[in-house]
Coordinates of N, CA, C and O in Angstrom, one line a residue:
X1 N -18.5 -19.2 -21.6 CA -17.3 -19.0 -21.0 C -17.2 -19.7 -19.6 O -18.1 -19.7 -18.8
X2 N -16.0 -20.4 -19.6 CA -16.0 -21.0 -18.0 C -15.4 -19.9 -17.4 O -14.8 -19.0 -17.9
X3 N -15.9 -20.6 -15.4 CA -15.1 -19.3 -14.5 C -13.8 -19.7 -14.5 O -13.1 -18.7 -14.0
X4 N -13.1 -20.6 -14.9 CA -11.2 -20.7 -15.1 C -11.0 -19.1 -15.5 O -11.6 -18.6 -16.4
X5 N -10.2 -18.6 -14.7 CA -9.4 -17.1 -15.2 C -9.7 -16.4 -14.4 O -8.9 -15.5 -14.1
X6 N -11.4 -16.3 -13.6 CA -11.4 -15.2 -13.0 C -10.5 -14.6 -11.9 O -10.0 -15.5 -11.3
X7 N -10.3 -13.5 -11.6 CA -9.2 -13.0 -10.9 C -10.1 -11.9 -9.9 O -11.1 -11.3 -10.3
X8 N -9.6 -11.8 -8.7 CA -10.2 -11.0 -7.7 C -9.1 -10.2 -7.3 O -8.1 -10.9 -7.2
X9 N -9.0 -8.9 -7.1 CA -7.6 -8.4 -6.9 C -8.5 -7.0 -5.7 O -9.7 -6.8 -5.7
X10 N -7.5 -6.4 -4.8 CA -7.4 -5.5 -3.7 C -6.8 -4.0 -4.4 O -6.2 -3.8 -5.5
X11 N -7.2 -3.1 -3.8 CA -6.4 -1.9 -4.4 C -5.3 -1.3 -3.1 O -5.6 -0.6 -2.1
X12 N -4.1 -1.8 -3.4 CA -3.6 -1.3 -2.6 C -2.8 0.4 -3.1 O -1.7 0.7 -3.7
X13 N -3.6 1.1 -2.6 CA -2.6 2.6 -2.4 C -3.9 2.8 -3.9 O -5.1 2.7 -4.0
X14 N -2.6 3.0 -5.0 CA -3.0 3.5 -6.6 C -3.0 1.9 -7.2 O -3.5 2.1 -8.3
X15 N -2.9 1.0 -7.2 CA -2.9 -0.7 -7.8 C -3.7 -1.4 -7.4 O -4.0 -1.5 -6.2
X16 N -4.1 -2.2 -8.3 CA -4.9 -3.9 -7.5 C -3.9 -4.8 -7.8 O -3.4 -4.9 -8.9
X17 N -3.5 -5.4 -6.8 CA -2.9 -6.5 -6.2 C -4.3 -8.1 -6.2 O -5.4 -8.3 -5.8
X18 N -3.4 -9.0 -7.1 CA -4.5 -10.3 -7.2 C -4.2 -10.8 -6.0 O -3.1 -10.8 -5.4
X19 N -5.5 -11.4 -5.7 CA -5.4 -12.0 -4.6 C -5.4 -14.0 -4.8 O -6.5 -14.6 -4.8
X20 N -4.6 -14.5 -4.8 CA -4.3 -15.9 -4.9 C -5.3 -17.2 -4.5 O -6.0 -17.4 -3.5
X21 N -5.1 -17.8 -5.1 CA -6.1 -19.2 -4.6 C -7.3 -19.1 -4.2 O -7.9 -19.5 -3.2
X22 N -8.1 -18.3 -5.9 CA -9.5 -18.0 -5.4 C -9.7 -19.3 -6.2 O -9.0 -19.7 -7.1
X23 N -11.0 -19.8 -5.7 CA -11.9 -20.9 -6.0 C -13.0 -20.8 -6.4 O -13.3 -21.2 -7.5
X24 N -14.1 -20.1 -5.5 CA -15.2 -19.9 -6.4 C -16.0 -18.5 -5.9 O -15.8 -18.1 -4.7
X25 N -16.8 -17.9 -6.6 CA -16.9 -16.6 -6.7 C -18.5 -16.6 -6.7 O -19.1 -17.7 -7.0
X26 N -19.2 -15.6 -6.6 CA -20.7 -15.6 -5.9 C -21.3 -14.3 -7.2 O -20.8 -13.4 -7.9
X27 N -22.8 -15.1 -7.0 CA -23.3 -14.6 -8.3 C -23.3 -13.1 -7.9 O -23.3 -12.7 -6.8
X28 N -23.3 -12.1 -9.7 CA -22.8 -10.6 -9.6 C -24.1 -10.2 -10.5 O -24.4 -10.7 -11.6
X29 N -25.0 -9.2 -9.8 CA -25.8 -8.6 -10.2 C -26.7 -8.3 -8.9 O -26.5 -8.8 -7.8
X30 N -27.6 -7.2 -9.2 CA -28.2 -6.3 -8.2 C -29.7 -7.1 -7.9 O -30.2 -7.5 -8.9
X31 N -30.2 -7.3 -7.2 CA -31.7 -7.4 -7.3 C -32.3 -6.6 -6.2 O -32.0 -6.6 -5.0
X32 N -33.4 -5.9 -7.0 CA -34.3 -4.7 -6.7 C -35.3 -5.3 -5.9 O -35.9 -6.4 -6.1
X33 N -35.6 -4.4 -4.9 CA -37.0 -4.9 -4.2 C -37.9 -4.7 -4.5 O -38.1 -3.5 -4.2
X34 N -39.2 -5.5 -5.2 CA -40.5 -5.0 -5.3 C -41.2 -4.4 -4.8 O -41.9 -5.0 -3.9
X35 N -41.2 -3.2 -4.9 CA -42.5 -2.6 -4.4 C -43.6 -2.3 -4.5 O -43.8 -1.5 -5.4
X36 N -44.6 -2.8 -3.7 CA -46.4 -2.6 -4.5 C -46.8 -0.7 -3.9 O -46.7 -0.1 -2.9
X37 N -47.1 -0.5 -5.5 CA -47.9 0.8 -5.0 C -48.8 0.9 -6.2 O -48.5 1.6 -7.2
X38 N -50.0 0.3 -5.9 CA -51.2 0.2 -6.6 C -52.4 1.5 -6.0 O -52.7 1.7 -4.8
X39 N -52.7 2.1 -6.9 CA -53.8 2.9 -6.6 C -55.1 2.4 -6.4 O -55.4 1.3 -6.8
X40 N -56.2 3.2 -5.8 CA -57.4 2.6 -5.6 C -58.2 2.6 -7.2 O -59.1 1.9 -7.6
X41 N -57.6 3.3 -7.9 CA -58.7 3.3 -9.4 C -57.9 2.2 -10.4 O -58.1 2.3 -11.6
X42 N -57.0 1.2 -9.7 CA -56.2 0.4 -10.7 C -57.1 -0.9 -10.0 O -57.4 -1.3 -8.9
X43 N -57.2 -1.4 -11.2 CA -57.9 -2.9 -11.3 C -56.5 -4.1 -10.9 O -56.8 -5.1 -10.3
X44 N -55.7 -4.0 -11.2 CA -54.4 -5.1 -10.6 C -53.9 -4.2 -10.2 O -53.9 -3.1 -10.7
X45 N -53.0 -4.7 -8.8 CA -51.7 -4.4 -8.6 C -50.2 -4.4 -9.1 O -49.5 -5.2 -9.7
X46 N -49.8 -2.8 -8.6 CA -48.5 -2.3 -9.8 C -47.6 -2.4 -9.2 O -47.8 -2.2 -8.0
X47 N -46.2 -2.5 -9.9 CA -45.3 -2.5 -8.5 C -44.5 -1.7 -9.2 O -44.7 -1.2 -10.4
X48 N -43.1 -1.3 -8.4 CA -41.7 -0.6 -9.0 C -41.0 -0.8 -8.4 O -41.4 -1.5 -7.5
X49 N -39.6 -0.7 -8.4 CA -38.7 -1.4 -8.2 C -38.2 -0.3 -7.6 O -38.3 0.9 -8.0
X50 N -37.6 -0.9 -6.2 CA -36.9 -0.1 -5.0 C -35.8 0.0 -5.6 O -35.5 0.2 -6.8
X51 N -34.8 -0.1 -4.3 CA -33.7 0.1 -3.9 C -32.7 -1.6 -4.4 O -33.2 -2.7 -4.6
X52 N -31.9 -1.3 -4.5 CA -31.4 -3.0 -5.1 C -30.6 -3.3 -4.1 O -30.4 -2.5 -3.2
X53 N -30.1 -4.8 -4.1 CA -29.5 -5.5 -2.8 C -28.2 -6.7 -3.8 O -28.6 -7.7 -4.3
X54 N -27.4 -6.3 -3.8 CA -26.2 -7.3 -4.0 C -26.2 -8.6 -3.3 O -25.2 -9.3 -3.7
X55 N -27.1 -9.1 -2.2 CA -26.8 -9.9 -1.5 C -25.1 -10.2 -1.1 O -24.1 -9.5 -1.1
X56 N -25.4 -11.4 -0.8 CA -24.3 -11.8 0.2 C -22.6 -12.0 -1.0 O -22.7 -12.9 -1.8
X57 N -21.6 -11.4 -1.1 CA -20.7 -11.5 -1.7 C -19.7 -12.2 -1.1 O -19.1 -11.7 -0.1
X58 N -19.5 -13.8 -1.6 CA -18.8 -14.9 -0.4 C -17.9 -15.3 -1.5 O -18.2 -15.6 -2.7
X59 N -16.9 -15.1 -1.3 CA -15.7 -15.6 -1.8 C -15.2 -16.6 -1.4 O -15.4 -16.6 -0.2
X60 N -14.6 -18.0 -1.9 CA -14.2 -18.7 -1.1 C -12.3 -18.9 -1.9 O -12.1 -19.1 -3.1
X61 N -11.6 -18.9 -1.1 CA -10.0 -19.4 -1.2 C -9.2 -20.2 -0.5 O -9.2 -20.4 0.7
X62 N -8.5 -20.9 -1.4 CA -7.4 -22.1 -0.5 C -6.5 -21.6 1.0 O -5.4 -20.9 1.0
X63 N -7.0 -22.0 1.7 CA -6.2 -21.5 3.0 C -4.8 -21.7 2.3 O -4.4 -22.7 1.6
X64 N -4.2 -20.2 2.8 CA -2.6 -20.7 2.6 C -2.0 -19.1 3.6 O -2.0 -18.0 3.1
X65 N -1.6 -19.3 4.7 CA -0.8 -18.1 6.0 C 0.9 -18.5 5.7 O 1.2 -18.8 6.8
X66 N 1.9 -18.6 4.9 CA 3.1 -18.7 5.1 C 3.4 -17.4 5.3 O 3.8 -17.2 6.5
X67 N 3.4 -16.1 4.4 CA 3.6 -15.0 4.2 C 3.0 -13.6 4.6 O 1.8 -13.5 4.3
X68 N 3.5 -12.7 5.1 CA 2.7 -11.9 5.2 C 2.2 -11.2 4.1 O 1.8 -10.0 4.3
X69 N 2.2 -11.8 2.7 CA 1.7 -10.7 1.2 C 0.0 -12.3 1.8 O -1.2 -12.2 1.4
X70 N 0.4 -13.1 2.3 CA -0.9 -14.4 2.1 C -2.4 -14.1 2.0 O -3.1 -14.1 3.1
X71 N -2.8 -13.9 0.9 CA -4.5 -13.4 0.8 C -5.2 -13.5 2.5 O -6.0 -12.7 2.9
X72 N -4.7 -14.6 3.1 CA -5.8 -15.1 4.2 C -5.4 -13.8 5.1 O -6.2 -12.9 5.4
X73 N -4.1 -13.8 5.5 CA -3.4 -12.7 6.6 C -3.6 -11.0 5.9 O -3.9 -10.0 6.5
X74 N -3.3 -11.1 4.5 CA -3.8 -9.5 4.4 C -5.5 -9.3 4.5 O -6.0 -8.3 4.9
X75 N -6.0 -9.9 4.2 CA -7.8 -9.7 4.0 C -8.0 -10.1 5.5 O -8.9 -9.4 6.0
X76 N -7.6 -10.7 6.2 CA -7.9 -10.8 7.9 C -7.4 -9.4 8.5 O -8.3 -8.9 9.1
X77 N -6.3 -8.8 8.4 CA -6.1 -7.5 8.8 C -7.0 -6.8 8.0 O -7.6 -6.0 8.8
X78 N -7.4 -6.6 6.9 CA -8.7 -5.5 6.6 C -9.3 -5.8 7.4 O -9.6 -4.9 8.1
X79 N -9.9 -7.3 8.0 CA -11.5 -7.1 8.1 C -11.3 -7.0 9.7 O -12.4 -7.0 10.3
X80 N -10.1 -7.0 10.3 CA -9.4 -6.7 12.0 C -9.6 -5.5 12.0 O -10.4 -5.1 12.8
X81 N -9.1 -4.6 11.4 CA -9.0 -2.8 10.8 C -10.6 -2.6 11.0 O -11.0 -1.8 11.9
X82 N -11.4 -3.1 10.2 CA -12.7 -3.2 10.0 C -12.5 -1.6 8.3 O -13.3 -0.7 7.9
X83 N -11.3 -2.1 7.8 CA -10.9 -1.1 6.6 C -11.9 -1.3 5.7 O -12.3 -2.5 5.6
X84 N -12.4 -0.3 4.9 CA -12.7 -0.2 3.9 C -11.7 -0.3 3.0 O -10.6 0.2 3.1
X85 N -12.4 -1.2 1.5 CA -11.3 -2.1 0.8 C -11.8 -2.1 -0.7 O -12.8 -2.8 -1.1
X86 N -11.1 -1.0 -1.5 CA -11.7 -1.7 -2.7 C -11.1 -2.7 -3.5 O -9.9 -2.9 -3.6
X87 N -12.2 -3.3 -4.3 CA -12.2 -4.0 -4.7 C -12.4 -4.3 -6.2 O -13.1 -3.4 -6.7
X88 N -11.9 -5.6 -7.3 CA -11.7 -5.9 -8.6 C -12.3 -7.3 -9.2 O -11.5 -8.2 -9.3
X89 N -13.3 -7.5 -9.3 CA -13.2 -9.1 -10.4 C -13.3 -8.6 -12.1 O -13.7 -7.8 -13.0
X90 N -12.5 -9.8 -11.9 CA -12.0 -9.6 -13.6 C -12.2 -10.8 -14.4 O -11.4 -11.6 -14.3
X91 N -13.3 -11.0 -15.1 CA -13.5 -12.5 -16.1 C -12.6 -12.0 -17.1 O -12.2 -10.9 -17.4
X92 N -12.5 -13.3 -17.7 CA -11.2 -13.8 -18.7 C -11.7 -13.3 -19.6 O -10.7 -13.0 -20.2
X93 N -12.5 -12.9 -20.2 CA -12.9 -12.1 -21.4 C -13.0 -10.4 -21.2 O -13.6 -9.6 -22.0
X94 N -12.2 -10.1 -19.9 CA -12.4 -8.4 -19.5 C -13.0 -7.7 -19.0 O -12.8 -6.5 -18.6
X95 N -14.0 -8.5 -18.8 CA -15.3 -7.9 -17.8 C -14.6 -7.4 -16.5 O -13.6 -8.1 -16.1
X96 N -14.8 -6.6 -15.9 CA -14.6 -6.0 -14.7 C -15.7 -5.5 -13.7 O -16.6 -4.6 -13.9
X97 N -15.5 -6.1 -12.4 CA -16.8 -5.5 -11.6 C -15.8 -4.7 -10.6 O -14.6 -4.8 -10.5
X98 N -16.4 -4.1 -10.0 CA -15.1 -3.0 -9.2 C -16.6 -2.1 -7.8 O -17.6 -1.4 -7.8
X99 N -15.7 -2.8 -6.9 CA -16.7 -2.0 -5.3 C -16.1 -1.8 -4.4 O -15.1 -2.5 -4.4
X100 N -16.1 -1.2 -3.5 CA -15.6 -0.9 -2.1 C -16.5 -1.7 -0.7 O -17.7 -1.6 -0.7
X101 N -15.9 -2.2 0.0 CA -16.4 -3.3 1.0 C -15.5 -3.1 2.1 O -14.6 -2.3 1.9
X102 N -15.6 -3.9 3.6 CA -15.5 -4.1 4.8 C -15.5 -5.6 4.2 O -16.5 -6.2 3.7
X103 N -13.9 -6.1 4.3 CA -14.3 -7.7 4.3 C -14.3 -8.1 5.7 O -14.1 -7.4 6.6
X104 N -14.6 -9.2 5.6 CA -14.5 -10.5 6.8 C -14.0 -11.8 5.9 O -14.2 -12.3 4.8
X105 N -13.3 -12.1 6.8 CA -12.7 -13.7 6.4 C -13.0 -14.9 7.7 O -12.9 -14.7 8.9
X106 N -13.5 -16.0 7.0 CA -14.1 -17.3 7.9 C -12.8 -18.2 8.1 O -11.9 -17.6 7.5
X107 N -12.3 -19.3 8.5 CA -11.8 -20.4 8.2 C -13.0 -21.7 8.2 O -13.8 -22.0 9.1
X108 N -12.6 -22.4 7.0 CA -14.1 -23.5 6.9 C -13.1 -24.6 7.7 O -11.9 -24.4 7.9
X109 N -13.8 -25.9 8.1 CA -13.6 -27.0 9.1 C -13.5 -27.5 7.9 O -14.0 -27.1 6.8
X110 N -12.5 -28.9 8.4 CA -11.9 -29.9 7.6 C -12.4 -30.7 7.8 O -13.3 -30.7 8.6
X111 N -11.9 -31.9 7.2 CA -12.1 -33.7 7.8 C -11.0 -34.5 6.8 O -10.0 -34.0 6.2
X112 N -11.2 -35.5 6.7 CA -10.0 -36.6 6.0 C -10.1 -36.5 4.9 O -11.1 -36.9 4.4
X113 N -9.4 -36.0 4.4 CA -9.5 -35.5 2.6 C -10.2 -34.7 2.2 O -11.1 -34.9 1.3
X114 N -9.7 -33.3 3.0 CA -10.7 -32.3 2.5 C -9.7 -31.0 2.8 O -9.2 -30.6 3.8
X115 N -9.7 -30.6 1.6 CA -8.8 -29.3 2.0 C -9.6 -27.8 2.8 O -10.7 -27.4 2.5
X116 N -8.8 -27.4 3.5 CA -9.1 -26.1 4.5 C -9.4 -25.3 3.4 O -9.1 -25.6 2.3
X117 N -10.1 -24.3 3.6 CA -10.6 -23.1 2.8 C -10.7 -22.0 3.7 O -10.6 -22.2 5.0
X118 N -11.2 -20.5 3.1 CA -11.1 -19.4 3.6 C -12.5 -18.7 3.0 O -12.6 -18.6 1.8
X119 N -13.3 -18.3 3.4 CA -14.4 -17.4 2.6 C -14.3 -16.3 3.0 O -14.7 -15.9 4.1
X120 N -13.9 -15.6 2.2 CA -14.3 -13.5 2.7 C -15.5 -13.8 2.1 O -15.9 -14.6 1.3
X121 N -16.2 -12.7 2.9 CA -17.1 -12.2 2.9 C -17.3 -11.1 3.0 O -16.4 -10.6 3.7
X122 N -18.2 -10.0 2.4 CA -18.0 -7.9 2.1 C -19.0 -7.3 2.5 O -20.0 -7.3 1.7
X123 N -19.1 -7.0 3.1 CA -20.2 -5.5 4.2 C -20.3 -4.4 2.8 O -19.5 -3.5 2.7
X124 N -21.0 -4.6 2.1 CA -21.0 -3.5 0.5 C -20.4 -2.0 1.6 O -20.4 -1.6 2.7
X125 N -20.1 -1.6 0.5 CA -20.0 0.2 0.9 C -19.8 1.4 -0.5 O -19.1 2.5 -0.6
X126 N -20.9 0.8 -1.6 CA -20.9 1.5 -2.5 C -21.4 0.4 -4.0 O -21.3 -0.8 -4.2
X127 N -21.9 1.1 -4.8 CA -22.2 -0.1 -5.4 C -21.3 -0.8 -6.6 O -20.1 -0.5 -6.8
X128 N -21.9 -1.9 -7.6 CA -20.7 -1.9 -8.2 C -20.8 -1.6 -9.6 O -21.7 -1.9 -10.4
X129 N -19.7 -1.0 -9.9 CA -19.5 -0.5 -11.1 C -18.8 -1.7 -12.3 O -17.7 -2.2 -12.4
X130 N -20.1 -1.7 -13.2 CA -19.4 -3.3 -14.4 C -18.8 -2.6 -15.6 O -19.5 -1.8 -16.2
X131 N -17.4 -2.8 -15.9 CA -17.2 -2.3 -17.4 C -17.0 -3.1 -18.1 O -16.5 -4.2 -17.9
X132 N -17.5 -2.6 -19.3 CA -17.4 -3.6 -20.7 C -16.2 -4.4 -20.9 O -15.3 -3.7 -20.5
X133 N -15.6 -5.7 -21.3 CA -14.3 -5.7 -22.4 C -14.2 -4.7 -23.3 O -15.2 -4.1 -23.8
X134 N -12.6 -4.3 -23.7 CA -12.7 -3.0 -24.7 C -12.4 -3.8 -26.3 O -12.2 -5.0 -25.9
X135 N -12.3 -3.9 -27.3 CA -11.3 -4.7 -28.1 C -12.8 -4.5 -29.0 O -14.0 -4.0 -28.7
X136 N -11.9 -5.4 -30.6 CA -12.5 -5.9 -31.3 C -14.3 -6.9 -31.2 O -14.7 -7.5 -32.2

């Protein structure tokens, strides 16, 4: 499956609202921290798995401020608010990942033939929940 289709959307109130001119999206899954807790009567060391860490969740989108509905100007007031925001990605095949975050948004530097961009970025505030595609 290519990423063409994925969709990032906000919940505003009871809805997610998509959020426009996303470009590329940051790998989705948890990684756990190893933990060693080996006994003294164990011949190798054993580990278990902590607590998990989503790392860094970096969104990147086409600068575009005409409007006040403009992904850049509403996700800049969340992360001005310092609001808690949930959140939707949706692959083209139905997958859904769904979390609550504190965004931040960057603006990236230009040069001569290079278009402006925007990266949110999400302070986690809960973890994320993946649902299946339903269908056939």
């Amino acid at each position: 499956m290519l990423a063409n289709g994925i969709k990032l959307s906000y919940k505003n109130t009871t809805t997610y609202v998509e959020l426009t001119g996303l470009k590329e999206v940051p790998d989705m899954g948890m990684e756990p921290e190893k933990v060693e807790n080996t006994t003294l009567s164990d011949t190798v060391k054993k580990y278990e798995f902590g607590i998990g860490d989503y790392g860094d969740l970096e969104f990147t989108f086409k600068y575009e401020n005409k409007t006040a509905t403009s992904p850049y100007r509403v996700l800049r007031g969340f992360a001005d608010a310092k609001k808690v925001t949930e959140f939707k990605e949706e692959f083209p095949d139905g997958t859904t990942f769904e979390w609550s975050a504190i965004p931040n948004v960057k603006i990236g530097g230009g040069g001569v033939n290079s278009p402006v961009d925007f990266v949110l970025s999400m302070a986690l505030q809960s973890d994320i929940k993946v649902t299946d595609p339903t269908g056939a």
